[in-house]
Coordinates of C-alpha atoms in Angstrom, one line a residue:
M1 CA 194.3 -194.5 63.7
S2 CA 190.9 -194.0 62.6
Y3 CA 189.3 -194.9 59.2
F4 CA 188.6 -191.2 58.4
Q5 CA 192.1 -190.1 58.9
E6 CA 193.4 -192.6 56.3
E7 CA 191.1 -191.3 53.2
R8 CA 192.3 -188.4 51.0
P9 CA 189.8 -185.6 50.0
K10 CA 188.9 -185.3 46.2
S11 CA 190.6 -182.6 44.1
R12 CA 188.6 -179.3 43.6
V13 CA 190.0 -179.0 40.1
G14 CA 188.0 -182.0 38.9
I15 CA 184.8 -180.4 40.2
W16 CA 185.4 -177.2 38.3
I17 CA 186.1 -179.1 35.1
L18 CA 182.8 -180.9 35.3
M19 CA 180.9 -177.7 35.9
L20 CA 182.5 -176.1 32.9
L21 CA 181.6 -179.0 30.6
L22 CA 178.0 -178.8 31.8
V23 CA 177.8 -175.1 31.0
I24 CA 179.2 -175.6 27.5
A25 CA 176.7 -178.4 26.8
V26 CA 173.7 -176.2 28.0
G27 CA 175.0 -173.3 25.8
F28 CA 175.1 -175.5 22.7
G29 CA 171.7 -176.8 23.4
S30 CA 170.1 -173.3 23.8
A31 CA 171.8 -172.1 20.6
F32 CA 170.4 -175.0 18.7
I33 CA 166.8 -174.5 20.0
T34 CA 167.1 -170.7 19.2
W35 CA 168.3 -171.4 15.7
Q36 CA 165.3 -173.7 15.1
I37 CA 162.8 -171.1 16.4
V38 CA 164.3 -168.2 14.4
G39 CA 164.4 -170.2 11.3
S40 CA 160.8 -171.1 11.7
Q41 CA 159.8 -167.5 12.3
N42 CA 161.7 -166.3 9.2
T43 CA 159.8 -168.8 7.1
V44 CA 156.5 -167.4 8.4
N45 CA 157.4 -163.7 7.9
E46 CA 158.6 -164.1 4.3
P47 CA 156.4 -162.2 1.8
P48 CA 154.2 -164.4 -0.3
S49 CA 155.0 -164.9 -3.9
A50 CA 152.7 -163.4 -6.6
A51 CA 151.1 -166.8 -7.1
E52 CA 150.3 -166.9 -3.4
L53 CA 148.6 -163.5 -3.2
P54 CA 144.8 -163.7 -2.6
N55 CA 142.5 -163.5 -5.6
N56 CA 140.2 -160.5 -5.2
N57 CA 137.6 -162.2 -7.3
Q58 CA 137.3 -165.1 -4.8
P59 CA 134.9 -165.0 -1.8
Q60 CA 136.4 -163.4 1.3
S61 CA 137.5 -165.5 4.2
S62 CA 135.1 -166.0 7.1
L63 CA 137.3 -163.7 9.2
T64 CA 136.8 -160.8 6.8
Q65 CA 133.1 -161.5 6.5
Q66 CA 132.7 -161.3 10.3
G67 CA 134.8 -158.2 10.6
A68 CA 134.1 -154.6 9.4
P69 CA 131.2 -154.2 6.9
D70 CA 132.1 -154.1 3.3
L71 CA 131.7 -150.5 2.0
G72 CA 132.1 -151.5 -1.6
N73 CA 134.1 -149.5 -4.0
A74 CA 132.9 -146.1 -2.8
E75 CA 135.7 -143.5 -2.9
P76 CA 136.2 -141.0 -0.1
P77 CA 134.8 -137.5 -0.9
D78 CA 137.1 -135.2 -2.8
L79 CA 137.7 -132.3 -0.5
E80 CA 138.8 -130.1 -3.4
E81 CA 135.6 -130.8 -5.2
Q82 CA 133.5 -130.1 -2.1
A83 CA 135.4 -126.8 -1.6
T84 CA 134.6 -125.8 -5.2
L85 CA 131.0 -126.7 -4.6
I86 CA 130.8 -124.5 -1.5
T87 CA 132.4 -121.6 -3.3
S88 CA 129.9 -122.0 -6.2
I89 CA 127.0 -121.9 -3.7
A90 CA 128.4 -118.9 -1.9
N91 CA 128.9 -117.0 -5.2
K92 CA 125.5 -118.0 -6.5
V93 CA 123.3 -117.4 -3.4
G94 CA 125.4 -114.9 -1.4
P95 CA 124.1 -111.8 -3.2
A96 CA 120.5 -113.0 -2.3
V97 CA 121.3 -112.7 1.4
V98 CA 120.9 -109.2 2.9
G99 CA 121.6 -107.6 6.2
I100 CA 118.7 -106.0 8.1
T101 CA 119.2 -103.3 10.8
N102 CA 116.3 -102.6 13.1
F103 CA 116.1 -99.0 14.4
S104 CA 113.8 -98.1 17.2
S105 CA 113.2 -95.0 19.3
A106 CA 114.5 -94.4 22.8
R107 CA 114.1 -91.4 25.1
D108 CA 117.3 -89.9 26.4
L109 CA 117.0 -87.8 29.6
F110 CA 119.1 -84.9 28.1
R111 CA 118.6 -85.2 24.4
G112 CA 115.0 -86.4 24.2
E113 CA 113.8 -88.9 21.6
Q114 CA 116.6 -90.7 19.9
E115 CA 116.8 -93.3 17.2
I116 CA 119.0 -96.3 18.1
E117 CA 120.0 -99.5 16.5
Q118 CA 117.9 -102.1 18.3
S119 CA 119.2 -105.3 16.5
A120 CA 120.7 -106.6 13.4
G121 CA 119.8 -109.8 11.4
S122 CA 119.6 -111.3 8.0
G123 CA 117.1 -111.8 5.2
V124 CA 116.7 -113.7 1.9
I125 CA 115.5 -112.1 -1.3
I126 CA 112.7 -114.2 -2.8
S127 CA 111.7 -112.0 -5.8
N128 CA 113.6 -109.8 -8.1
D129 CA 111.3 -106.9 -7.4
G130 CA 112.4 -106.6 -3.8
Y131 CA 110.4 -109.0 -1.5
I132 CA 112.6 -110.3 1.4
I133 CA 111.8 -113.0 3.9
T134 CA 113.2 -112.9 7.4
N135 CA 112.4 -113.7 11.0
D136 CA 109.6 -111.8 12.8
H137 CA 111.9 -111.3 15.8
V138 CA 114.5 -109.5 13.5
I139 CA 112.1 -106.7 12.7
S140 CA 109.9 -106.7 15.7
G141 CA 109.4 -103.2 17.2
A142 CA 111.2 -101.4 14.4
N143 CA 110.5 -97.8 13.6
R144 CA 112.7 -98.0 10.6
L145 CA 114.4 -100.9 8.7
M146 CA 117.6 -100.5 6.7
V147 CA 118.7 -103.3 4.3
S148 CA 122.3 -103.8 3.2
L149 CA 122.6 -105.3 -0.3
A150 CA 125.5 -107.3 -1.6
D151 CA 126.7 -104.4 -3.7
G152 CA 127.1 -102.2 -0.6
R153 CA 123.9 -100.1 -1.0
Q154 CA 121.9 -99.3 2.1
V155 CA 118.2 -99.0 1.3
E156 CA 115.1 -98.6 3.5
A157 CA 112.5 -101.4 3.6
D158 CA 108.8 -101.5 4.3
V159 CA 107.0 -104.2 6.4
I160 CA 104.6 -106.2 4.2
G161 CA 103.4 -108.5 6.9
T162 CA 104.5 -110.4 10.1
D163 CA 103.5 -113.7 11.6
P164 CA 104.8 -114.1 15.2
R165 CA 103.3 -117.6 15.4
S166 CA 105.8 -118.9 12.8
D167 CA 108.5 -116.3 13.5
L168 CA 108.4 -115.1 9.9
A169 CA 108.0 -111.8 8.2
V170 CA 108.2 -110.3 4.7
I171 CA 109.6 -106.8 4.0
K172 CA 110.2 -105.1 0.7
V173 CA 112.8 -102.7 -0.8
A174 CA 112.0 -100.5 -3.8
E175 CA 114.7 -102.1 -6.0
S176 CA 114.6 -104.4 -9.0
N177 CA 116.7 -106.9 -10.9
L178 CA 117.9 -108.4 -7.6
T179 CA 119.5 -111.8 -7.2
V180 CA 116.9 -114.3 -5.9
A181 CA 117.2 -117.5 -3.9
Q182 CA 115.6 -120.5 -5.4
F183 CA 113.4 -122.6 -3.1
G184 CA 114.0 -126.3 -2.6
D185 CA 111.6 -128.9 -1.2
S186 CA 112.0 -129.4 2.6
D187 CA 109.7 -132.4 2.5
Q188 CA 112.4 -134.3 0.6
L189 CA 115.3 -133.6 3.1
Q190 CA 117.2 -136.4 4.7
V191 CA 119.4 -136.4 7.8
G192 CA 123.1 -136.3 6.8
E193 CA 122.7 -134.0 3.8
L194 CA 125.1 -131.1 3.2
A195 CA 123.9 -127.8 4.8
V196 CA 125.3 -124.4 4.0
A197 CA 124.3 -121.4 6.1
I198 CA 124.8 -117.8 4.8
G199 CA 124.0 -114.8 7.0
N200 CA 125.4 -111.8 8.9
P201 CA 126.5 -113.0 12.3
G202 CA 127.4 -110.0 14.4
G203 CA 126.0 -107.6 11.8
N204 CA 127.2 -106.1 8.6
D205 CA 130.9 -106.3 9.6
F206 CA 130.6 -110.1 8.9
A207 CA 128.1 -109.9 6.0
R208 CA 127.3 -113.0 4.0
S209 CA 129.5 -115.3 6.2
V210 CA 129.4 -118.9 5.0
T211 CA 129.4 -121.9 7.4
V212 CA 129.1 -125.5 6.4
G213 CA 127.7 -128.6 8.1
Y214 CA 125.0 -131.3 7.8
L215 CA 121.4 -131.8 8.5
S216 CA 121.4 -133.2 12.0
G217 CA 117.6 -133.8 12.4
L218 CA 114.2 -133.0 11.0
N219 CA 110.8 -132.0 12.5
R220 CA 112.4 -130.9 15.8
Q221 CA 109.8 -129.5 18.1
I222 CA 111.3 -126.3 19.6
T223 CA 109.6 -123.7 21.8
T224 CA 110.9 -120.2 21.2
A225 CA 111.6 -117.5 23.8
E226 CA 108.4 -115.9 22.6
G227 CA 106.5 -119.1 23.6
Q228 CA 105.8 -120.3 20.0
R229 CA 106.2 -124.0 19.3
L230 CA 107.9 -124.6 15.9
S231 CA 108.7 -127.7 13.9
L232 CA 112.3 -127.0 12.7
I233 CA 115.3 -128.4 10.8
Q234 CA 118.3 -129.0 12.9
T235 CA 121.9 -128.4 11.6
D236 CA 125.4 -128.3 12.9
A237 CA 126.4 -125.5 10.5
A238 CA 127.4 -122.6 12.8
I239 CA 124.5 -120.2 13.3
N240 CA 125.2 -117.2 15.5
P241 CA 123.4 -114.0 16.5
G242 CA 122.8 -112.1 13.3
N243 CA 122.3 -115.2 11.3
S244 CA 118.5 -115.1 12.1
G245 CA 116.5 -114.7 8.9
G246 CA 119.4 -115.9 6.8
A247 CA 119.6 -118.8 4.3
L248 CA 120.1 -122.5 4.9
L249 CA 120.9 -124.2 1.6
N250 CA 121.4 -127.6 0.2
S251 CA 124.2 -128.9 -2.1
K252 CA 122.3 -127.6 -5.2
G253 CA 122.3 -124.1 -3.7
Q254 CA 118.5 -124.2 -3.1
L255 CA 116.9 -122.6 -0.1
I256 CA 115.8 -125.3 2.3
G257 CA 115.3 -123.2 5.5
I258 CA 115.3 -119.8 7.1
N259 CA 117.7 -119.8 10.0
T260 CA 116.0 -118.8 13.2
I261 CA 117.5 -120.0 16.5
K262 CA 120.3 -121.9 18.2
I263 CA 120.8 -123.5 21.6
A264 CA 123.3 -121.3 23.3
S265 CA 124.7 -123.2 26.2
S266 CA 128.0 -124.5 27.5
Y267 CA 126.4 -127.9 27.5
F268 CA 125.7 -127.9 23.7
E269 CA 127.6 -127.3 20.6
G270 CA 126.4 -127.1 16.9
M271 CA 122.7 -127.0 17.7
G272 CA 121.2 -124.6 15.2
F273 CA 117.7 -124.6 13.7
A274 CA 115.9 -123.4 10.6
I275 CA 112.2 -123.0 9.5
P276 CA 111.6 -125.5 6.7
C277 CA 111.4 -123.7 3.3
N278 CA 108.0 -125.2 2.4
T279 CA 106.5 -123.6 5.6
A280 CA 108.4 -120.3 4.9
R281 CA 107.2 -120.2 1.3
D282 CA 103.5 -120.7 2.3
I283 CA 103.7 -118.1 5.0
A284 CA 105.5 -115.6 2.7
D285 CA 102.9 -116.1 -0.1
S286 CA 100.1 -115.4 2.4
L287 CA 101.7 -112.3 3.9
I288 CA 102.3 -110.9 0.4
K289 CA 98.8 -111.6 -0.7
N290 CA 96.8 -110.9 2.4
G291 CA 99.2 -109.0 4.7
K292 CA 98.6 -111.8 7.3
V293 CA 98.4 -115.5 7.5
I294 CA 95.0 -117.0 7.4
R295 CA 94.8 -120.2 9.5
P296 CA 91.9 -122.5 10.3
A297 CA 90.9 -123.0 13.9
L298 CA 88.7 -125.2 16.0
G299 CA 88.4 -122.5 18.6
V300 CA 89.5 -124.4 21.7
S301 CA 92.0 -124.0 24.5
L302 CA 94.4 -126.9 25.0
L303 CA 94.3 -127.8 28.6
R304 CA 96.7 -130.7 28.8
D305 CA 98.0 -133.8 27.0
I306 CA 96.8 -137.1 28.3
T307 CA 99.6 -139.5 29.2
P308 CA 99.3 -143.1 30.5
S309 CA 100.3 -142.1 34.0
L310 CA 97.7 -139.3 34.0
A311 CA 95.1 -141.7 32.7
R312 CA 95.8 -144.3 35.4
Y313 CA 95.7 -141.7 38.2
N314 CA 92.4 -140.3 37.0
N315 CA 90.9 -143.6 35.9
L316 CA 90.4 -142.4 32.4
V317 CA 89.2 -144.7 29.6
V318 CA 91.9 -143.5 27.2
D319 CA 95.6 -142.9 27.8
Y320 CA 96.3 -140.5 24.9
G321 CA 94.8 -137.4 23.3
V322 CA 94.4 -133.8 24.4
M323 CA 91.9 -132.3 26.8
V324 CA 90.3 -129.1 25.5
M325 CA 87.9 -126.3 26.4
P326 CA 85.9 -124.7 23.6
A327 CA 85.6 -120.9 23.4
A328 CA 82.1 -119.6 23.5
G329 CA 80.6 -119.3 20.0
S330 CA 83.6 -121.0 18.4
P331 CA 83.3 -123.6 15.7
A332 CA 83.9 -126.3 18.3
D333 CA 81.3 -124.9 20.6
R334 CA 78.8 -124.7 17.8
A335 CA 79.5 -128.3 17.0
G336 CA 78.7 -129.4 20.5
M337 CA 82.1 -129.8 22.0
M338 CA 82.2 -129.5 25.9
D339 CA 84.7 -128.5 28.5
N340 CA 87.2 -131.4 29.4
D341 CA 86.4 -133.3 26.2
I342 CA 89.5 -135.3 25.1
V343 CA 90.2 -135.1 21.4
I344 CA 91.6 -138.4 20.2
A345 CA 91.1 -138.2 16.4
V346 CA 90.5 -135.8 13.5
D347 CA 89.0 -137.5 10.4
D348 CA 90.2 -140.9 11.8
K349 CA 93.8 -139.6 12.2
K350 CA 94.9 -140.4 15.8
I351 CA 95.7 -137.4 17.9
E352 CA 98.1 -137.9 20.8
S353 CA 99.2 -134.3 21.8
G354 CA 98.2 -130.7 21.6
S355 CA 101.0 -129.9 19.1
Q356 CA 99.8 -132.7 16.8
L357 CA 96.2 -131.4 17.0
Q358 CA 97.4 -127.9 16.1
D359 CA 99.5 -129.2 13.2
E360 CA 96.6 -131.3 11.9
I361 CA 94.1 -128.3 12.0
F362 CA 96.6 -125.9 10.5
S363 CA 97.0 -128.3 7.5
R364 CA 93.3 -127.8 6.6
R365 CA 91.5 -124.8 5.2
V366 CA 89.1 -122.2 6.7
G367 CA 85.5 -123.4 6.0
E368 CA 86.6 -127.1 5.7
E369 CA 84.4 -129.7 7.5
V370 CA 86.2 -132.1 9.7
N371 CA 85.0 -135.0 12.0
V372 CA 86.5 -134.7 15.5
T373 CA 86.3 -137.7 17.8
V374 CA 86.3 -136.9 21.5
V375 CA 86.1 -139.0 24.6
R376 CA 83.4 -137.7 27.0
K377 CA 83.2 -139.7 30.3
D378 CA 83.1 -143.3 29.1
E379 CA 82.0 -142.9 25.5
N380 CA 83.3 -141.7 22.2
V381 CA 81.5 -138.9 20.5
V382 CA 82.1 -137.8 16.9
L383 CA 81.5 -134.1 16.2
T384 CA 81.3 -132.4 12.8
V385 CA 83.2 -129.1 12.9
I386 CA 83.3 -126.4 10.2
L387 CA 86.7 -124.8 10.8
G388 CA 86.8 -121.0 11.4
E389 CA 89.6 -118.5 11.0
L390 CA 92.2 -118.2 13.7
G391 CA 92.2 -114.8 15.4
D392 CA 95.2 -112.8 16.4

């Protein structure tokens, strides 16, 4: 017989017993390890005792110092207090904001000449004897103006003076003891300040609507639909058709701007603009006193701004300034200015664009003597100009 036939196979029961013992041992080992881990985690997650809490008087850890900036102990704004402030402003200044309806004439084929409502806007009372400042485009082309006062009265108004260049106008109603808006100082404004707009968006049905926002920007150079370039205050307080000529106010309820335009586009939101109150006050004073705005003038046409690329292409010796052409007999012409001279300075103040030149001249007085530096070919020429009066 063979060797293999004489040996007995091992029992299967023994094998299963060994496997069972191995599983039990592994189970106990896993349980022990898990207990150790859980115990360790419980120790980490226990809340610290009072003695272990950080001392706020001690320097912060380096992690805190490298994280978010420390805002100090400033408390968040109290919304209830702000709402009370807005209510106070609305009650104080709201009666100084009026509605203005512009009536013009139109010829009907069957009924002949008819008076129609051409447009509606807003205005701000600036004196208790009835002077009102508004936008020129609100009253432009009017045959008759009707003013809606806060007490519900409808009164006619006379035009005192208009200034299309600044888009401002002054009208007057024959009333007295009116609520007057107090002027602030637009030269002291800062981006981020509270801005409250009051006006009549959509006409008298929504008279003296109040919207709230902030000052988004200052000295924004905007060209109006009429082609006038204005330096304006930007705000995100809602300004809608009918708000034109209304008030933009600060947190003290002071008039800081006359609302004038907004960017109406699906690509923009909250882009409203106002004429600074310092500009509006000066224009209004001139219109009341003279019936027009008296501005100084060089008497030149602005041909183009000089840019670095334009200078390189034309081999110019200067890469900034504004190329001008003097009108015959104008102050600039009498001082010796020539066609295609490039103005680069007024009284040593650098001039880089036509709008800057205009602003600088408008800041002077009629009859004032200024030194204008121009580049002519390859040399600088200083001309002494006695400013004249800007014509219409």
